[in-house]
Structures are given as C-alpha cells and as structure tokens.
PDB file of C-alpha atoms in Angstrom:
ATOM      1  CA  MET C   1      89.043 106.519  89.515  1.00 31.00           C
ATOM      2  CA  SER C   2      86.587 108.729  91.319  1.00 32.00           C
ATOM      3  CA  ASP C   3      87.877 111.773  93.159  1.00 36.00           C
ATOM      4  CA  ASP C   4      84.639 113.632  93.635  1.00 36.00           C
ATOM      5  CA  GLY C   5      84.399 113.547  97.425  1.00 39.00           C
ATOM      6  CA  THR C   6      81.636 110.935  97.459  1.00 38.00           C
ATOM      7  CA  ASN C   7      82.666 108.836 100.435  1.00 41.00           C
ATOM      8  CA  ASP C   8      79.744 106.527 101.074  1.00 41.00           C
ATOM      9  CA  ALA C   9      80.478 104.039  98.283  1.00 42.00           C
ATOM     10  CA  THR C  10      81.893 100.594  98.784  1.00 48.00           C
ATOM     11  CA  HIS C  11      85.092  99.713  96.963  1.00 48.00           C
ATOM     12  CA  VAL C  12      85.883  96.037  96.464  1.00 45.00           C
ATOM     13  CA  ALA C  13      89.133  95.136  94.749  1.00 44.00           C
ATOM     14  CA  PRO C  14      90.288  91.524  94.943  1.00 37.00           C
ATOM     15  CA  GLY C  15      93.821  90.814  93.877  1.00 43.00           C
ATOM     16  CA  SER C  16      96.118  90.567  96.878  1.00 46.00           C
ATOM     17  CA  GLY C  17      94.746  87.197  97.954  1.00 44.00           C
ATOM     18  CA  SER C  18      92.469  84.454  96.797  1.00 39.00           C
ATOM     19  CA  GLY C  19      90.674  81.334  97.922  1.00 39.00           C
ATOM     20  CA  ARG C  20      87.242  80.230  99.035  1.00 41.00           C
ATOM     21  CA  ARG C  21      86.180  81.510 102.446  1.00 43.00           C
ATOM     22  CA  THR C  22      84.089  79.936 105.145  1.00 45.00           C
ATOM     23  CA  ALA C  23      82.170  81.609 107.908  1.00 51.00           C
ATOM     24  CA  ALA C  24      84.168  82.421 111.023  1.00 73.00           C
ATOM     25  CA  THR C  25      83.732  84.389 114.202  1.00 88.00           C
ATOM     26  CA  PRO C  26      85.689  87.675 114.158  1.00 92.00           C
ATOM     27  CA  VAL C  27      88.406  87.939 116.798  1.00 96.00           C
ATOM     28  CA  LEU C  28      89.390  91.396 118.037  1.00 97.00           C
ATOM     29  CA  ILE C  29      93.208  91.571 117.981  1.00 97.00           C
ATOM     30  CA  LEU C  30      93.693  95.341 118.398  1.00 97.00           C
ATOM     31  CA  ASP C  31      91.592  98.029 120.067  1.00 97.00           C
ATOM     32  CA  GLN C  32      93.509 101.280 120.500  1.00 96.00           C
ATOM     33  CA  PRO C  33      92.444 104.923 120.911  1.00 96.00           C
ATOM     34  CA  PHE C  34      94.412 107.619 119.113  1.00 96.00           C
ATOM     35  CA  ASP C  35      94.805 111.357 118.862  1.00 95.00           C
ATOM     36  CA  ARG C  36      97.293 113.698 117.234  1.00 93.00           C
ATOM     37  CA  GLY C  37     100.023 112.868 119.738  1.00 95.00           C
ATOM     38  CA  SER C  38      99.761 109.078 119.491  1.00 96.00           C
ATOM     39  CA  LEU C  39      99.914 108.399 115.726  1.00 94.00           C
ATOM     40  CA  TYR C  40     103.504 107.124 115.888  1.00 94.00           C
ATOM     41  CA  ALA C  41     102.632 104.616 118.594  1.00 95.00           C
ATOM     42  CA  LEU C  42      99.580 103.569 116.575  1.00 96.00           C
ATOM     43  CA  ARG C  43     101.699 102.857 113.481  1.00 96.00           C
ATOM     44  CA  GLU C  44     104.121 100.700 115.458  1.00 96.00           C
ATOM     45  CA  THR C  45     101.302  98.732 117.051  1.00 97.00           C
ATOM     46  CA  LEU C  46      99.463  98.248 113.747  1.00 97.00           C
ATOM     47  CA  GLU C  47     102.488  96.764 112.007  1.00 97.00           C
ATOM     48  CA  ALA C  48     103.298  94.409 114.881  1.00 97.00           C
ATOM     49  CA  HIS C  49      99.745  93.056 115.039  1.00 97.00           C
ATOM     50  CA  ALA C  50      99.363  92.750 111.261  1.00 97.00           C
ATOM     51  CA  VAL C  51     102.592  90.789 110.840  1.00 96.00           C
ATOM     52  CA  HIS C  52     101.807  88.592 113.838  1.00 96.00           C
ATOM     53  CA  ALA C  53      98.416  87.790 112.305  1.00 96.00           C
ATOM     54  CA  GLY C  54     100.124  86.518 109.151  1.00 95.00           C
ATOM     55  CA  LEU C  55     100.060  89.482 106.774  1.00 96.00           C
ATOM     56  CA  PRO C  56     103.307  89.634 104.738  1.00 95.00           C
ATOM     57  CA  HIS C  57     105.514  92.550 105.694  1.00 95.00           C
ATOM     58  CA  GLY C  58     104.899  94.517 102.497  1.00 95.00           C
ATOM     59  CA  ARG C  59     101.128  94.292 102.857  1.00 96.00           C
ATOM     60  CA  ALA C  60     101.456  95.083 106.571  1.00 97.00           C
ATOM     61  CA  VAL C  61     103.122  98.350 105.537  1.00 96.00           C
ATOM     62  CA  ASP C  62     100.156  99.002 103.207  1.00 96.00           C
ATOM     63  CA  LEU C  63      97.791  98.378 106.122  1.00 98.00           C
ATOM     64  CA  VAL C  64      99.724 100.762 108.370  1.00 97.00           C
ATOM     65  CA  LEU C  65      99.688 103.469 105.702  1.00 95.00           C
ATOM     66  CA  THR C  66      95.954 103.011 105.128  1.00 95.00           C
ATOM     67  CA  VAL C  67      94.959 103.126 108.795  1.00 96.00           C
ATOM     68  CA  HIS C  68      97.318 106.032 109.478  1.00 95.00           C
ATOM     69  CA  GLU C  69      95.717 108.073 106.692  1.00 92.00           C
ATOM     70  CA  LEU C  70      92.226 107.264 107.964  1.00 93.00           C
ATOM     71  CA  ALA C  71      93.217 108.166 111.511  1.00 94.00           C
ATOM     72  CA  THR C  72      94.680 111.446 110.249  1.00 91.00           C
ATOM     73  CA  ASN C  73      91.354 112.221 108.587  1.00 88.00           C
ATOM     74  CA  ALA C  74      89.541 111.573 111.843  1.00 89.00           C
ATOM     75  CA  ILE C  75      91.918 113.913 113.668  1.00 90.00           C
ATOM     76  CA  PHE C  76      91.979 116.800 111.227  1.00 86.00           C
ATOM     77  CA  HIS C  77      88.527 116.541 109.655  1.00 82.00           C
ATOM     78  CA  GLY C  78      86.567 114.947 112.478  1.00 83.00           C
ATOM     79  CA  SER C  79      86.429 115.148 116.245  1.00 85.00           C
ATOM     80  CA  GLY C  80      90.215 115.081 116.768  1.00 90.00           C
ATOM     81  CA  THR C  81      90.292 111.631 118.369  1.00 92.00           C
ATOM     82  CA  GLY C  82      89.352 108.130 117.319  1.00 94.00           C
ATOM     83  CA  GLN C  83      89.519 104.408 117.884  1.00 96.00           C
ATOM     84  CA  ALA C  84      91.423 101.899 115.719  1.00 97.00           C
ATOM     85  CA  ARG C  85      90.395  98.238 115.784  1.00 98.00           C
ATOM     86  CA  ILE C  86      91.556  95.168 113.889  1.00 98.00           C
ATOM     87  CA  TRP C  87      89.369  92.093 113.651  1.00 97.00           C
ATOM     88  CA  GLN C  88      90.703  88.802 112.282  1.00 97.00           C
ATOM     89  CA  PHE C  89      88.260  86.418 110.674  1.00 94.00           C
ATOM     90  CA  ASP C  90      88.029  83.996 107.782  1.00 91.00           C
ATOM     91  CA  GLY C  91      91.413  84.828 106.267  1.00 94.00           C
ATOM     92  CA  VAL C  92      90.889  88.581 106.484  1.00 97.00           C
ATOM     93  CA  LEU C  93      92.042  91.463 108.673  1.00 98.00           C
ATOM     94  CA  ARG C  94      89.251  94.025 109.023  1.00 98.00           C
ATOM     95  CA  CYS C  95      90.562  97.408 110.126  1.00 98.00           C
ATOM     96  CA  GLU C  96      88.096  99.895 111.576  1.00 97.00           C
ATOM     97  CA  VAL C  97      88.848 103.558 112.190  1.00 95.00           C
ATOM     98  CA  ALA C  98      86.070 105.232 114.146  1.00 93.00           C
ATOM     99  CA  ASP C  99      85.524 108.927 114.716  1.00 90.00           C
ATOM    100  CA  PRO C 100      83.207 108.791 117.761  1.00 81.00           C
ATOM    101  CA  GLY C 101      82.226 112.453 117.504  1.00 71.00           C
ATOM    102  CA  SER C 102      78.724 113.731 117.088  1.00 50.00           C
ATOM    103  CA  SER C 103      76.724 113.205 113.921  1.00 50.00           C
ATOM    104  CA  ARG C 104      78.055 116.439 112.435  1.00 52.00           C
ATOM    105  CA  HIS C 105      81.416 114.694 111.954  1.00 48.00           C
ATOM    106  CA  ASP C 106      80.188 112.644 109.017  1.00 51.00           C
ATOM    107  CA  ALA C 107      81.896 111.128 105.987  1.00 51.00           C
ATOM    108  CA  ALA C 108      81.358 114.288 103.943  1.00 50.00           C
ATOM    109  CA  GLY C 109      84.006 115.964 106.067  1.00 53.00           C
ATOM    110  CA  TRP C 110      86.661 113.400 105.125  1.00 52.00           C
ATOM    111  CA  PRO C 111      88.019 114.663 101.778  1.00 53.00           C
ATOM    112  CA  VAL C 112      89.124 112.456  98.889  1.00 50.00           C
ATOM    113  CA  ARG C 113      92.530 113.634  97.684  1.00 56.00           C
ATOM    114  CA  HIS C 114      94.779 111.853  95.204  1.00 52.00           C
ATOM    115  CA  GLY C 115      97.476 109.954  97.108  1.00 48.00           C
ATOM    116  CA  HIS C 116      95.992 110.555 100.554  1.00 55.00           C
ATOM    117  CA  GLY C 117      93.384 109.342 103.031  1.00 67.00           C
ATOM    118  CA  LEU C 118      90.278 107.835 101.505  1.00 84.00           C
ATOM    119  CA  TRP C 119      91.885 107.598  98.063  1.00 86.00           C
ATOM    120  CA  LEU C 120      94.719 105.410  99.396  1.00 86.00           C
ATOM    121  CA  ALA C 121      92.331 103.338 101.495  1.00 90.00           C
ATOM    122  CA  ARG C 122      90.198 102.548  98.452  1.00 90.00           C
ATOM    123  CA  TYR C 123      93.067 101.324  96.302  1.00 90.00           C
ATOM    124  CA  LEU C 124      95.489  99.776  98.805  1.00 93.00           C
ATOM    125  CA  SER C 125      92.902  97.699 100.663  1.00 95.00           C
ATOM    126  CA  ASP C 126      90.952  94.758  99.274  1.00 94.00           C
ATOM    127  CA  ARG C 127      87.623  96.207 100.363  1.00 94.00           C
ATOM    128  CA  PHE C 128      86.779  99.642 101.706  1.00 94.00           C
ATOM    129  CA  THR C 129      83.623 101.188 103.149  1.00 93.00           C
ATOM    130  CA  ILE C 130      82.833 104.333 105.090  1.00 90.00           C
ATOM    131  CA  ASP C 131      79.583 105.001 106.939  1.00 88.00           C
ATOM    132  CA  SER C 132      78.228 107.748 109.180  1.00 83.00           C
ATOM    133  CA  GLY C 133      75.460 107.726 111.758  1.00 80.00           C
ATOM    134  CA  PRO C 134      74.409 109.251 115.061  1.00 80.00           C
ATOM    135  CA  ASP C 135      77.570 107.925 116.732  1.00 79.00           C
ATOM    136  CA  GLY C 136      79.982 109.348 114.168  1.00 84.00           C
ATOM    137  CA  THR C 137      81.908 107.869 111.225  1.00 88.00           C
ATOM    138  CA  VAL C 138      83.458 104.433 110.785  1.00 92.00           C
ATOM    139  CA  ALA C 139      85.838 103.654 107.909  1.00 93.00           C
ATOM    140  CA  THR C 140      86.559  99.960 107.306  1.00 96.00           C
ATOM    141  CA  ALA C 141      89.398  98.501 105.228  1.00 97.00           C
ATOM    142  CA  HIS C 142      89.871  94.776 104.613  1.00 97.00           C
ATOM    143  CA  PHE C 143      93.212  93.075 103.924  1.00 97.00           C
ATOM    144  CA  THR C 144      93.264  89.464 102.767  1.00 96.00           C
ATOM    145  CA  LEU C 145      95.700  87.106 104.488  1.00 95.00           C
ATOM    146  CA  PRO C 146      97.424  85.028 101.772  1.00 92.00           C
ATOM    147  CA  GLY C 147      97.828  81.321 102.403  1.00 87.00           C
ATOM    148  CA  PRO C 148     101.292  79.928 103.214  1.00 82.00           C
ATOM    149  CA  ALA C 149     101.633  78.392  99.740  1.00 76.00           C
ATOM    150  CA  SER C 150     101.187  81.769  98.025  1.00 82.00           C
ATOM    151  CA  ARG C 151     103.735  83.770 100.009  1.00 84.00           C
ATOM    152  CA  ARG C 152     106.818  82.784  98.031  1.00 91.00           C
ATOM    153  CA  SER C 153     108.256  85.859  96.349  1.00 94.00           C
ATOM    154  CA  ALA C 154     108.204  85.797  92.571  1.00 94.00           C
ATOM    155  CA  THR C 155     111.491  85.184  90.761  1.00 92.00           C
ATOM    156  CA  PRO C 156     111.652  86.811  87.304  1.00 93.00           C
ATOM    157  CA  ARG C 157     112.172  84.351  84.451  1.00 95.00           C
ATOM    158  CA  LEU C 158     113.075  85.652  81.001  1.00 94.00           C
ATOM    159  CA  ARG C 159     111.895  84.027  77.781  1.00 94.00           C
ATOM    160  CA  ARG C 160     113.507  85.634  74.753  1.00 93.00           C
ATOM    161  CA  LEU C 161     111.585  85.566  71.488  1.00 94.00           C
ATOM    162  CA  GLU C 162     112.557  86.953  68.086  1.00 92.00           C
ATOM    163  CA  SER C 163     110.621  90.210  68.384  1.00 93.00           C
ATOM    164  CA  HIS C 164     110.486  90.726  72.176  1.00 95.00           C
ATOM    165  CA  THR C 165     111.175  89.296  75.617  1.00 96.00           C
ATOM    166  CA  VAL C 166     108.660  87.815  78.058  1.00 97.00           C
ATOM    167  CA  LEU C 167     109.321  88.240  81.780  1.00 97.00           C
ATOM    168  CA  GLU C 168     107.277  85.675  83.714  1.00 97.00           C
ATOM    169  CA  LEU C 169     106.471  86.097  87.398  1.00 96.00           C
ATOM    170  CA  ASP C 170     105.299  83.127  89.492  1.00 94.00           C
ATOM    171  CA  GLY C 171     104.624  83.982  93.130  1.00 94.00           C
ATOM    172  CA  ALA C 172     104.189  87.142  95.169  1.00 95.00           C
ATOM    173  CA  LEU C 173     104.687  90.545  93.559  1.00 95.00           C
ATOM    174  CA  ASP C 174     106.140  91.935  96.764  1.00 96.00           C
ATOM    175  CA  GLU C 175     108.984  93.873  98.343  1.00 95.00           C
ATOM    176  CA  GLN C 176     111.434  90.993  97.815  1.00 95.00           C
ATOM    177  CA  ALA C 177     110.547  90.490  94.158  1.00 96.00           C
ATOM    178  CA  ALA C 178     110.544  94.216  93.341  1.00 97.00           C
ATOM    179  CA  PRO C 179     114.356  94.785  93.257  1.00 97.00           C
ATOM    180  CA  GLN C 180     114.828  91.713  91.059  1.00 96.00           C
ATOM    181  CA  ILE C 181     112.187  92.926  88.615  1.00 97.00           C
ATOM    182  CA  ILE C 182     113.726  96.399  88.431  1.00 97.00           C
ATOM    183  CA  ALA C 183     117.246  94.981  87.973  1.00 96.00           C
ATOM    184  CA  THR C 184     116.107  92.561  85.249  1.00 95.00           C
ATOM    185  CA  VAL C 185     114.323  95.310  83.338  1.00 95.00           C
ATOM    186  CA  GLY C 186     117.315  97.611  83.781  1.00 94.00           C
ATOM    187  CA  GLU C 187     119.656  95.054  82.221  1.00 94.00           C
ATOM    188  CA  LEU C 188     117.274  94.513  79.315  1.00 92.00           C
ATOM    189  CA  VAL C 189     116.920  98.244  78.668  1.00 92.00           C
ATOM    190  CA  SER C 190     120.652  98.917  78.865  1.00 91.00           C
ATOM    191  CA  GLY C 191     121.461  96.108  76.421  1.00 85.00           C
ATOM    192  CA  THR C 192     118.724  96.713  73.845  1.00 84.00           C
ATOM    193  CA  PRO C 193     118.201  99.955  71.900  1.00 83.00           C
ATOM    194  CA  ALA C 194     114.473  99.338  71.387  1.00 86.00           C
ATOM    195  CA  PRO C 195     113.402  96.866  74.066  1.00 92.00           C
ATOM    196  CA  GLY C 196     110.127  95.036  73.631  1.00 95.00           C
ATOM    197  CA  LEU C 197     108.963  93.507  76.905  1.00 97.00           C
ATOM    198  CA  VAL C 198     105.941  91.566  78.095  1.00 98.00           C
ATOM    199  CA  ILE C 199     105.548  91.098  81.867  1.00 98.00           C
ATOM    200  CA  ASP C 200     103.218  88.163  82.427  1.00 98.00           C
ATOM    201  CA  LEU C 201     101.416  88.389  85.785  1.00 97.00           C
ATOM    202  CA  SER C 202      99.060  85.448  85.316  1.00 96.00           C
ATOM    203  CA  ALA C 203     100.808  83.371  88.020  1.00 95.00           C
ATOM    204  CA  VAL C 204     101.156  86.176  90.595  1.00 94.00           C
ATOM    205  CA  THR C 205      99.620  85.032  93.882  1.00 92.00           C
ATOM    206  CA  HIS C 206      99.408  88.344  95.737  1.00 91.00           C
ATOM    207  CA  TRP C 207     101.004  91.790  95.711  1.00 94.00           C
ATOM    208  CA  ASP C 208     101.917  94.808  97.781  1.00 95.00           C
ATOM    209  CA  SER C 209     102.473  98.458  96.908  1.00 94.00           C
ATOM    210  CA  THR C 210     106.224  97.873  96.512  1.00 96.00           C
ATOM    211  CA  GLY C 211     105.477  95.339  93.782  1.00 95.00           C
ATOM    212  CA  ILE C 212     103.190  97.818  92.044  1.00 95.00           C
ATOM    213  CA  THR C 213     105.964 100.410  92.265  1.00 95.00           C
ATOM    214  CA  ALA C 214     108.306  97.950  90.522  1.00 97.00           C
ATOM    215  CA  LEU C 215     105.869  97.693  87.594  1.00 96.00           C
ATOM    216  CA  ILE C 216     105.623 101.486  87.401  1.00 95.00           C
ATOM    217  CA  THR C 217     109.430 101.770  87.447  1.00 96.00           C
ATOM    218  CA  ALA C 218     109.710  99.154  84.704  1.00 96.00           C
ATOM    219  CA  GLN C 219     107.248 101.080  82.553  1.00 95.00           C
ATOM    220  CA  GLN C 220     109.162 104.303  83.081  1.00 94.00           C
ATOM    221  CA  ARG C 221     112.512 102.680  82.215  1.00 94.00           C
ATOM    222  CA  VAL C 222     111.186 101.183  78.984  1.00 95.00           C
ATOM    223  CA  SER C 223     109.411 104.436  78.066  1.00 92.00           C
ATOM    224  CA  GLU C 224     112.699 106.315  78.329  1.00 92.00           C
ATOM    225  CA  THR C 225     114.066 104.413  75.317  1.00 92.00           C
ATOM    226  CA  PRO C 226     113.398 105.755  71.796  1.00 87.00           C
ATOM    227  CA  ALA C 227     111.192 102.885  70.635  1.00 89.00           C
ATOM    228  CA  GLY C 228     110.669 100.620  73.612  1.00 93.00           C
ATOM    229  CA  MET C 229     107.347  99.052  74.567  1.00 95.00           C
ATOM    230  CA  LEU C 230     106.139  97.275  77.703  1.00 97.00           C
ATOM    231  CA  VAL C 231     102.945  95.224  77.835  1.00 98.00           C
ATOM    232  CA  LEU C 232     101.372  93.679  80.942  1.00 98.00           C
ATOM    233  CA  THR C 233      99.444  90.429  80.559  1.00 98.00           C
ATOM    234  CA  GLY C 234      97.502  88.098  82.826  1.00 97.00           C
ATOM    235  CA  LEU C 235      95.901  90.778  85.013  1.00 94.00           C
ATOM    236  CA  ALA C 236      92.525  90.255  86.615  1.00 89.00           C
ATOM    237  CA  ALA C 237      90.148  93.102  85.781  1.00 89.00           C
ATOM    238  CA  GLU C 238      90.103  94.292  89.402  1.00 87.00           C
ATOM    239  CA  PHE C 239      93.898  94.407  89.583  1.00 89.00           C
ATOM    240  CA  ALA C 240      94.099  96.292  86.282  1.00 91.00           C
ATOM    241  CA  GLU C 241      91.662  98.876  87.668  1.00 89.00           C
ATOM    242  CA  ARG C 242      93.676  99.274  90.845  1.00 88.00           C
ATOM    243  CA  LEU C 243      96.957  99.524  88.931  1.00 90.00           C
ATOM    244  CA  ASP C 244      95.476 102.209  86.691  1.00 90.00           C
ATOM    245  CA  ALA C 245      94.401 104.199  89.738  1.00 87.00           C
ATOM    246  CA  LEU C 246      97.740 103.936  91.558  1.00 87.00           C
ATOM    247  CA  SER C 247     100.069 104.469  88.604  1.00 89.00           C
ATOM    248  CA  PRO C 248     100.971 107.922  87.263  1.00 88.00           C
ATOM    249  CA  VAL C 249     101.866 106.353  83.906  1.00 86.00           C
ATOM    250  CA  PRO C 250      99.503 104.419  81.590  1.00 90.00           C
ATOM    251  CA  PHE C 251     100.043 100.726  80.897  1.00 95.00           C
ATOM    252  CA  THR C 252      99.359  98.712  77.771  1.00 96.00           C
ATOM    253  CA  ILE C 253      97.474  95.568  78.816  1.00 96.00           C
ATOM    254  CA  ARG C 254      96.567  92.391  76.964  1.00 97.00           C
ATOM    255  CA  GLU C 255      95.014  89.138  78.163  1.00 96.00           C
ATOM    256  CA  THR C 256      97.925  86.808  77.330  1.00 97.00           C
ATOM    257  CA  PRO C 257     101.493  87.046  75.969  1.00 97.00           C
ATOM    258  CA  ASP C 258     100.283  85.537  72.675  1.00 96.00           C
ATOM    259  CA  LYS C 259      97.795  88.390  72.263  1.00 96.00           C
ATOM    260  CA  ALA C 260     100.598  90.917  72.714  1.00 97.00           C
ATOM    261  CA  VAL C 261     102.841  89.581  69.942  1.00 96.00           C
ATOM    262  CA  HIS C 262     101.334  91.740  67.192  1.00 95.00           C
ATOM    263  CA  LEU C 263     102.240  94.918  69.115  1.00 95.00           C
ATOM    264  CA  PHE C 264     105.943  94.367  68.498  1.00 95.00           C
ATOM    265  CA  PRO C 265     107.585  94.950  65.113  1.00 90.00           C
ATOM    266  CA  PRO C 266     109.004  91.818  63.441  1.00 86.00           C
ATOM    267  CA  PRO C 267     112.763  91.311  63.815  1.00 77.00           C
TER     268      PRO C 267
END
C-alpha cells in the first residue's frame, strides 16, 4: 500500500467482477453538481442510479462511499464545488468526480489518508485514476457490473478434516453472505479450543466491502483463541493485494486448501 501522497498513479484491481468485454458506447446516466450543502442528496442519487444500473446493493454502497469521499476532497481541498458523473458502458460504471477550479487545484492538493478519500477510492473501486490539467482535477473510479449468473450470494459449506475444517464459498462474497460466514466461524470457534480453519475463496464470483469485513471478523475471532489458525486460499493476486490494504490484521494465504494442510498440527 502506498500512502505517500502521490496521486497521479493508476490503480487497477480486478476482483469484484469478471468476463470478457466488448467495445461499447458510454451512456451518461448521472450528471450532478455538488457543494458542501448537497452531499446528502448526492449520496441518495448515487445509490439509486447504481442499483438501477445493475450494481448489487453492497457494491452500490461501496460506490457511494467512494464518490462521497472524492467529492469531499474536491470541496475541502479544491475549489469547494464539483461535478459528479456516472457513465455506463461495457459492463462497467465509470464514476467521475471533477473539481472544475483553476489549475492550482490539482491532484497534489487531494491528500492520501488511510481509510479516507483517495485511499478508499483506490482499494474499493476496480480501477482508479486521478488527473489534473488547466481545467482542474478529475478523479475516475470504475465499478464492474457482475453478470446475473454471478450475483447469487455465497452459502458457506463446511468440510471437516482430521486436522482442520475447510469452509467453501461458492458465489458472491457480499452483504448477504457476510452474516452467515461470521455465524459459521463463531460456532466453530466456540466449539473448538484450537480451531484450524481454511476459507476457500476460489469459487467467489464477486465481493463487496461487507464481505471483506466478514473475512476480517473471522480472522479476529480465530486469532482470539489460544492456538487457532485461519488460512485463506483461492485468492487472485489482485484480490489478495486489496485485502491486505483494507484489513488491519494480516492474513495467512495459500494457493489451495491442499497447500495449507501442512500448516495445521496433526490430530
């Protein structure tokens, strides 16, 4: 994770959607000015348009949070006003937050702070860029629209082995799956003095920040036991990077459940 205030880099982090894309003409579905007094109205409008365009509710909340933080930067570190636009094209929602001030309101004035603004935009969106020019600064965050077949929320399935338990997730790691994951891990922890757990994410189709929070909670619950261990498997490299950036606790990661077996003591 970079937190050095360098804002002109492009961050690309696949993981919340997949599939081959074809060229398409962008369609403008939202074009709304904002200032300090209209942020609430902007949030409401963003969520309505994102959900209507097909973004699952949990990811729509991520989009609202991202655009709100970018708009706040434009207000407090830029000209004080801005323009929010959403373009839909080729299975993607492209959110643009423009600070139309003079060239002195450039990207260097938008600070990178852990948990806020540009930092959140980089790790919650699927692609993030920020550019400045004579007409001001434009920050752009992309959110992939998952296909209908990939929107089913994951249902945790337990596979108990001699030395540990494997929790398999097949579907969306989202706000509906999150409570089930937390409850399943809670039952395992409460019934086992030294729980060994592998969460296999290889069949996860997309995610939202609530799903990531469920993984963080699971790690914390297992870590609270005297000799418990949790291992995540099946993560794409980009998702592992994003999870590392968003999580306050470190994860142990292996490629497959079979490659995690040796981490657990024999029964």
